CSV table of C-alpha atoms in Angstrom, one decimal:
chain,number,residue,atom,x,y,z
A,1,UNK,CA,-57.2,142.8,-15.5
A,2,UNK,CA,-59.6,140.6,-14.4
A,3,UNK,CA,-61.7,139.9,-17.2
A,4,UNK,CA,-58.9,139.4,-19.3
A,5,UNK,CA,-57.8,136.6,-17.3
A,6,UNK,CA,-61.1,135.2,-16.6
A,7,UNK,CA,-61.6,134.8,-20.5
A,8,UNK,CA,-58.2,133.5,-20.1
A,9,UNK,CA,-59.5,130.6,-17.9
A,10,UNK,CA,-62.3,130.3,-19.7
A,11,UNK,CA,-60.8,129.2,-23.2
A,12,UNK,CA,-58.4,126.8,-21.3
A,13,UNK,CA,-61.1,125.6,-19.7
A,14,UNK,CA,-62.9,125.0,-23.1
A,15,UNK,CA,-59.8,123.8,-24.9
A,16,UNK,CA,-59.5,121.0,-22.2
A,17,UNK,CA,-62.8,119.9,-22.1
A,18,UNK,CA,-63.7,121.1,-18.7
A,19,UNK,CA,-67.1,123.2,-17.7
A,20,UNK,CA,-67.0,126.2,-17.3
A,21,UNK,CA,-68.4,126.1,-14.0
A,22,UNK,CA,-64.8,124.9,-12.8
A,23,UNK,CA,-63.7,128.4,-12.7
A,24,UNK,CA,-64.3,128.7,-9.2
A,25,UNK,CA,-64.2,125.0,-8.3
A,26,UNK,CA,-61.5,123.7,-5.7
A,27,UNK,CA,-58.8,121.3,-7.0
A,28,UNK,CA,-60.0,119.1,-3.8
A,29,UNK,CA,-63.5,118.6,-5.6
A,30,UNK,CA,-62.0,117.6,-8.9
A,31,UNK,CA,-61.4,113.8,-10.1
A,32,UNK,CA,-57.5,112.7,-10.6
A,33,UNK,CA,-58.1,113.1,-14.5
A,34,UNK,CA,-60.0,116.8,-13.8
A,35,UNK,CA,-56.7,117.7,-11.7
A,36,UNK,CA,-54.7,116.9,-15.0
A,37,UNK,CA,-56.1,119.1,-16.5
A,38,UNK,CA,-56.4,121.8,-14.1
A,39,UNK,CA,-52.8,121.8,-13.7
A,40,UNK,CA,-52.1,121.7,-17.5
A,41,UNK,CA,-54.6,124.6,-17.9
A,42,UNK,CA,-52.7,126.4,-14.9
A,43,UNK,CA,-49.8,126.3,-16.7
A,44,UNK,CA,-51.0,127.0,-20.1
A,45,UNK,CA,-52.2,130.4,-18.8
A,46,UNK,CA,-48.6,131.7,-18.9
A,47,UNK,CA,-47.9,131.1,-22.3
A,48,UNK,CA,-44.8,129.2,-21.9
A,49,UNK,CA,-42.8,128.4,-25.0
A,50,UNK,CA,-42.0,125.4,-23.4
A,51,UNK,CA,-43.8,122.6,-20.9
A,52,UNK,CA,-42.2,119.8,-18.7
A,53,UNK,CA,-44.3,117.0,-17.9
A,54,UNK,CA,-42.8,114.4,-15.5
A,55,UNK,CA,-45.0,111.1,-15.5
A,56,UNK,CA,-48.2,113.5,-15.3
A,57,UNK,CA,-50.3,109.9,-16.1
A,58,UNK,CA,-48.4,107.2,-14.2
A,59,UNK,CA,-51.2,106.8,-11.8
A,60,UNK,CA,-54.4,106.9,-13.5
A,61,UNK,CA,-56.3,103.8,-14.8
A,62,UNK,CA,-55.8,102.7,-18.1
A,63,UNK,CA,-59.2,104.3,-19.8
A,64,UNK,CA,-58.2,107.8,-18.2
A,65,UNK,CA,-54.5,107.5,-18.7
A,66,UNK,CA,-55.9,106.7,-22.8
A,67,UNK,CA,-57.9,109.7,-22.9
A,68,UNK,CA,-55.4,112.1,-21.7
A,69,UNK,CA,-52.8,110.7,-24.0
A,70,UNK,CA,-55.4,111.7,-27.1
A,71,UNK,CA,-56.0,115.3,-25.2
A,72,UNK,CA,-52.7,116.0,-24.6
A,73,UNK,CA,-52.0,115.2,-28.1
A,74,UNK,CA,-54.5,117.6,-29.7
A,75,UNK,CA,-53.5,120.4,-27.1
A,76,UNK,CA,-49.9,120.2,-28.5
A,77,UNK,CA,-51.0,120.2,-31.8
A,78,UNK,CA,-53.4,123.1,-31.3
A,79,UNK,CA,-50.9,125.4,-29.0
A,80,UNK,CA,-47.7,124.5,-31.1
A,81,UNK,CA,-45.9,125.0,-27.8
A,82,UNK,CA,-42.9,122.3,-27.4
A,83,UNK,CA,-43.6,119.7,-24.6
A,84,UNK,CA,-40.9,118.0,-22.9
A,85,UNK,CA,-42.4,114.7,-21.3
A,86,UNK,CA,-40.8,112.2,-19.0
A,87,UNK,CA,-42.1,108.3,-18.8
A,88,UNK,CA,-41.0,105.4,-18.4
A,89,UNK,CA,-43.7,103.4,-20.6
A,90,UNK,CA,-43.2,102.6,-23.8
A,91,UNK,CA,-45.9,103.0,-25.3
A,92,UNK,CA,-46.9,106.5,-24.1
A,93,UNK,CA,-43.3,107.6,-25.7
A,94,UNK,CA,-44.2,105.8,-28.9
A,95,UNK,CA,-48.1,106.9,-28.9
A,96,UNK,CA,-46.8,111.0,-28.1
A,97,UNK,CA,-43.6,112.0,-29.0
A,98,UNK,CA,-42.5,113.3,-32.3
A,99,UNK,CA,-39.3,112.5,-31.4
A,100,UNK,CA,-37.8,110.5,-28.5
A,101,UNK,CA,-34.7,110.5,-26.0
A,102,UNK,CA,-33.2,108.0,-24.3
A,103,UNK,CA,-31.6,108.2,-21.2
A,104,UNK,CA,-29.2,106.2,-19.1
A,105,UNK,CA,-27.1,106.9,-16.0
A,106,UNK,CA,-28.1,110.8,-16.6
A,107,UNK,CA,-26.6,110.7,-20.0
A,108,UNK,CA,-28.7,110.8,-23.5
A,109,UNK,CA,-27.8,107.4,-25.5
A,110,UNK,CA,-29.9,108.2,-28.8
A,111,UNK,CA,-32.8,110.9,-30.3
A,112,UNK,CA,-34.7,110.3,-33.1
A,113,UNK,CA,-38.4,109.8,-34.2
A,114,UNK,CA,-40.6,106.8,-32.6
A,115,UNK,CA,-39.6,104.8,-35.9
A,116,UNK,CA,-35.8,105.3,-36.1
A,117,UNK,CA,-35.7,104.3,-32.6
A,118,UNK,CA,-37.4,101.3,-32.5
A,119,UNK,CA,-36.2,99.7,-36.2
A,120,UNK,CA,-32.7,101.3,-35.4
A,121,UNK,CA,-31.6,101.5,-32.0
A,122,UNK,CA,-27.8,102.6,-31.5
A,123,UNK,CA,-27.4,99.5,-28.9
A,124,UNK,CA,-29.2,96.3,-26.7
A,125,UNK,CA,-29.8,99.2,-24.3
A,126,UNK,CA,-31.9,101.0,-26.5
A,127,UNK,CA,-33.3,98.2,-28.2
A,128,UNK,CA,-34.4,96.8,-25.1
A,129,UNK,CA,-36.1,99.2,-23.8
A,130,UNK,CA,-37.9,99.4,-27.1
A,131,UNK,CA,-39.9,96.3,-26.7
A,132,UNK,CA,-39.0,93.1,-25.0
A,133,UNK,CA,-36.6,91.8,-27.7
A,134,UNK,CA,-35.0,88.1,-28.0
A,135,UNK,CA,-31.1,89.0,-28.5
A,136,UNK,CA,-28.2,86.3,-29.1
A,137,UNK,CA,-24.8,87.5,-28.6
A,138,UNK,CA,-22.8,87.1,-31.9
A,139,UNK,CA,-19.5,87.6,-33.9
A,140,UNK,CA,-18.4,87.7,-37.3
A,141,UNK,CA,-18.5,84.6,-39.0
A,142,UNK,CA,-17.9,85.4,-43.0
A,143,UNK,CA,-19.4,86.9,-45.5
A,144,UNK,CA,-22.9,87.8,-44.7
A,145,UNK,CA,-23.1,85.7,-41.5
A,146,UNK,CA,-22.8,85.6,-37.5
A,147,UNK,CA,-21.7,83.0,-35.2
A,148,UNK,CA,-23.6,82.4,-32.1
A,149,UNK,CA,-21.4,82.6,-29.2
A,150,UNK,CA,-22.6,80.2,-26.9
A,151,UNK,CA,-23.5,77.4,-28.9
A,152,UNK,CA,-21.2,78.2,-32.3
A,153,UNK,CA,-24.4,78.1,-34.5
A,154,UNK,CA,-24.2,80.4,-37.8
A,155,UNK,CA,-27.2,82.8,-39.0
A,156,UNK,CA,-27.0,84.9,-41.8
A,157,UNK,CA,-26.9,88.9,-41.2
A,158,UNK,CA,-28.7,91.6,-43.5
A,159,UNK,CA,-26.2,94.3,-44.4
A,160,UNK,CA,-23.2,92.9,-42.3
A,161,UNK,CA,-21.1,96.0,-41.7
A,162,UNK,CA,-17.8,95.6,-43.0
A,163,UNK,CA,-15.8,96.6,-40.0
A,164,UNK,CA,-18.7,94.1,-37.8
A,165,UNK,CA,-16.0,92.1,-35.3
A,166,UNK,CA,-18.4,91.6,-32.3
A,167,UNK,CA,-22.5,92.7,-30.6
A,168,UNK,CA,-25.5,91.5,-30.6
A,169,UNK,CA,-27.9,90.4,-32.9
A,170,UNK,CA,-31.6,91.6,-31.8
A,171,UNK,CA,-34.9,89.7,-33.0
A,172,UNK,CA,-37.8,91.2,-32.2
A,173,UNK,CA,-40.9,89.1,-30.7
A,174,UNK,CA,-43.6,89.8,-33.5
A,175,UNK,CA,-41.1,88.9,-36.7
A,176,UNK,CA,-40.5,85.7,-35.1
A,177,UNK,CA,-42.1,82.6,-36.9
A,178,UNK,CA,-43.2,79.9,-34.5
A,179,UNK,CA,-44.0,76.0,-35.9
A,180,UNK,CA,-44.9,75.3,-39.6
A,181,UNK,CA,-44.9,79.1,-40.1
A,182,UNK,CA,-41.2,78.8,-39.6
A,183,UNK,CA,-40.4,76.4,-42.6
A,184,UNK,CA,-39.7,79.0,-45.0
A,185,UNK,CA,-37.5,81.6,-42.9
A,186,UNK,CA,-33.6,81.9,-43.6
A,187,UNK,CA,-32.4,81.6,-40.0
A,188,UNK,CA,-33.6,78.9,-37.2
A,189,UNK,CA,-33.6,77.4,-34.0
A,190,UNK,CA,-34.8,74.9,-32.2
A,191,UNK,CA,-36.1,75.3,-28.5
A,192,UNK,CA,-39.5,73.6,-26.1
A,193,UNK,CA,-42.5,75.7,-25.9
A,194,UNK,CA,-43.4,76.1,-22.1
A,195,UNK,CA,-45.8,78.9,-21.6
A,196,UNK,CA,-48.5,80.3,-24.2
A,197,UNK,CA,-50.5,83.5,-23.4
A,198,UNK,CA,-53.9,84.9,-24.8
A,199,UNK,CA,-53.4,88.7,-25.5
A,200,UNK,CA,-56.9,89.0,-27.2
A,201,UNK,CA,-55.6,89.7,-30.7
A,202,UNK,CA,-52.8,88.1,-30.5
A,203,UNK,CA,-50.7,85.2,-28.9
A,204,UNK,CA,-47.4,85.2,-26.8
A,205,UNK,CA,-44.7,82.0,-26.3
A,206,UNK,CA,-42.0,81.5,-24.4
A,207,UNK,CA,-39.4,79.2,-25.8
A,208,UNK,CA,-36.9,77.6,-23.4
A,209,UNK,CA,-33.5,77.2,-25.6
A,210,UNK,CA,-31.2,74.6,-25.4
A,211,UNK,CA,-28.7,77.0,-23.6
A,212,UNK,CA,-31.1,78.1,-21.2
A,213,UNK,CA,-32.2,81.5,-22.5
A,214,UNK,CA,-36.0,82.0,-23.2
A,215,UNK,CA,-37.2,83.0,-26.8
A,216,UNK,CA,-40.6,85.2,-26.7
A,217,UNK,CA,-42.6,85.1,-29.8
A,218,UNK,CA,-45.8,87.2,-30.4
A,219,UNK,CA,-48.3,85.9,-33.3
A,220,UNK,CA,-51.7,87.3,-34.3
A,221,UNK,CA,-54.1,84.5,-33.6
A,222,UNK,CA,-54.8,83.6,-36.8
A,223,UNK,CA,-51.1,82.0,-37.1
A,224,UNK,CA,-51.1,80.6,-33.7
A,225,UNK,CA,-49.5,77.2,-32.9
A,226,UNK,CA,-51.5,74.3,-33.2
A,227,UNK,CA,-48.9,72.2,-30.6
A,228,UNK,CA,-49.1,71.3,-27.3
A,229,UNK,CA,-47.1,72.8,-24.3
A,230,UNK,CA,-43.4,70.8,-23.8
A,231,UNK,CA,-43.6,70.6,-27.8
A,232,UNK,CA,-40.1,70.7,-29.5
A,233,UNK,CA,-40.6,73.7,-31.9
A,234,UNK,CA,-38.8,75.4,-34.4
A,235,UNK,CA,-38.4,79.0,-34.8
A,236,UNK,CA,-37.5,81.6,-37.2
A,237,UNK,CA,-36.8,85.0,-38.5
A,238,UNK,CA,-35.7,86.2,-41.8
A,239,UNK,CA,-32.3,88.1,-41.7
A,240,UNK,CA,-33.7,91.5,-42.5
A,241,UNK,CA,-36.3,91.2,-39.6
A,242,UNK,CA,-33.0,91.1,-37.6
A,243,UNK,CA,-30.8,94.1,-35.9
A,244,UNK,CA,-27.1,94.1,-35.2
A,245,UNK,CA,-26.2,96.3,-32.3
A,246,UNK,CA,-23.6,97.1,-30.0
A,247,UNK,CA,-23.1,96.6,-26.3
C-alpha cells in the first residue's frame, strides 16, 4: 500500500544520505551525485538479490566519484546484496570489489581477490592492466635465471618454474630502485633518465633503455634521485619483487 512504500522510500532515502524531502523531488532538480543515488535507491526498493552497475561514476569529478565509492561501499556492506560492477579504472576495481574479473574480447581471463590479481596475474594482459608495469620479454637461461631477448642480458628469477621455456618477466614501477638506492638489488640495468614527475607523495621516472623501451619507476620522495635529467642511471629490482607471466 502506499504507506508501506512511502516508508520504503524513506529508509532508502536515509540509508543514502539523502533528505527526506526528496520524496517528491524531480530527478531534473537533483545534482549528478543526487541522481546516483536516486537511481540506486530506485532500484534498492525491489529488493533484488542482485545489482548491475555499468560505469555508474565514470563522469563525476573526482571528490564526488570518492564519495560514492565509500557509499556504495557501506550500502553493500549494510544490504548484503551482491553487486556486479563494470569499470574500466583501476582503482575503483581495487578500492570496491571483493573479488575481481577480467575481461578480454568478451571472454573472462582471471577472478580472484584485488590482491591475487595484482601480485599474481595469469598473463602481461592481466598484469598490465593492473598498473602500468615495465615488462622484458625473456627465456630460460639456467638454473634460477632468464635471458633477455633483445639484448641477451641474464637476471635471476624467484621460483623459476621447472617447465618455464619462454614469457615475460613483469617489474612493477614502485619495487623499482632508481640511482644509489639500486646498489644493493640482485638484478640491474642501465638506461638515461628523461622525464621526472611530482606526484605529491611520490616521484615518477621515465628511463629510456638502450633498446629503446622506456623503464617507469615510482619512488616516495624521500628516496627520490638526486641526478640531473639525461643522467646515465642504474636501476634495480630484487628477483622476488619480479613476476613471470605468460603471453
Amino acid at each position: 500500500d502506499k504507506a508501506t512504500r512511502r516508508k520504503r522510500a524513506e529508509e532508502l532515502l536515509e540509508q543514502l544520505h539523502l533528505p527526506l524531502s526528496y520524496y517528491d523531488k524531480g530527478v531534473n532538480q537533483c545534482s549528478g551525485g543526487e541522481r546516483q543515488r536516486v537511481a540506486l535507491a530506485r532500484a534498492l526498493a525491489f529488493d533484488p538479490e542482485i545489482l548491475f552497475f555499468d560505469e555508474p561514476l565514470s563522469a563525476l569529478d573526482f571528490r564526488l566519484r570518492k564519495t560514492l565509492e565509500k557509499e556504495l561501499k557501506d550500502i553493500h556492506r549494510i544490504t548484503g546484496k551482491t553487486f556486479v560492477y563494470i569499470t574500466h579504472s583501476l582503482e575503483e576495481a581495487m578500492v570496491m570489489s571483493d573479488r575481481i574479473g577480467i575481461m578480454r574480447q568478451g571472454r573472462l581471463v582471471q577472478v580472484g581477490t584485488p590482491d591475487e590479481i595484482y601480485n599474481q596475474p595469469k598473463d602481461k594482459f592481466v598484469a598490465q592492466f593492473m598498473g602500468e608495469v615495465n615488462v622484458l620479454e625473456v627465456d630460460k637461461a639456467g638454473e634460477g635465471k632468464v635471458r633477455v631477448i633483445n639484448s641477451g642480458i641474464e637476471l635471476a628469477a624467484h621460483k623459476l618454474p621447472a617447465d618455464f621455456d619462454k614469457g615475460f618477466l613483469v617489474v612493477r614501477r614502485e619495487v623499482v630502485r632508481i640511482g644509489d638506492n639500486a646498489a644493493d638489488m640482485a638484478n640491474k640495468l642501465k638506461g638515461r633518465l628523461f622525464n621526472e614527475y611530482s606526484l605529491g607523495s611520490r616521484v615518477q621516472y621515465q628511463i629510456r633503455m638502450s633498446e629503446g623501451a622506456t623503464w617507469v619507476v615510482e619512488r616516495l620522495r624521500d628516496e627520490r634521485y638526486s641526478g640531473q635529467l639525461d643522467d646515465e642511471v642504474t636501476i634495480g629490482w630484487q628477483p622476488e619483487d619480479a613476476m613471470l607471466v605468460a603471453e
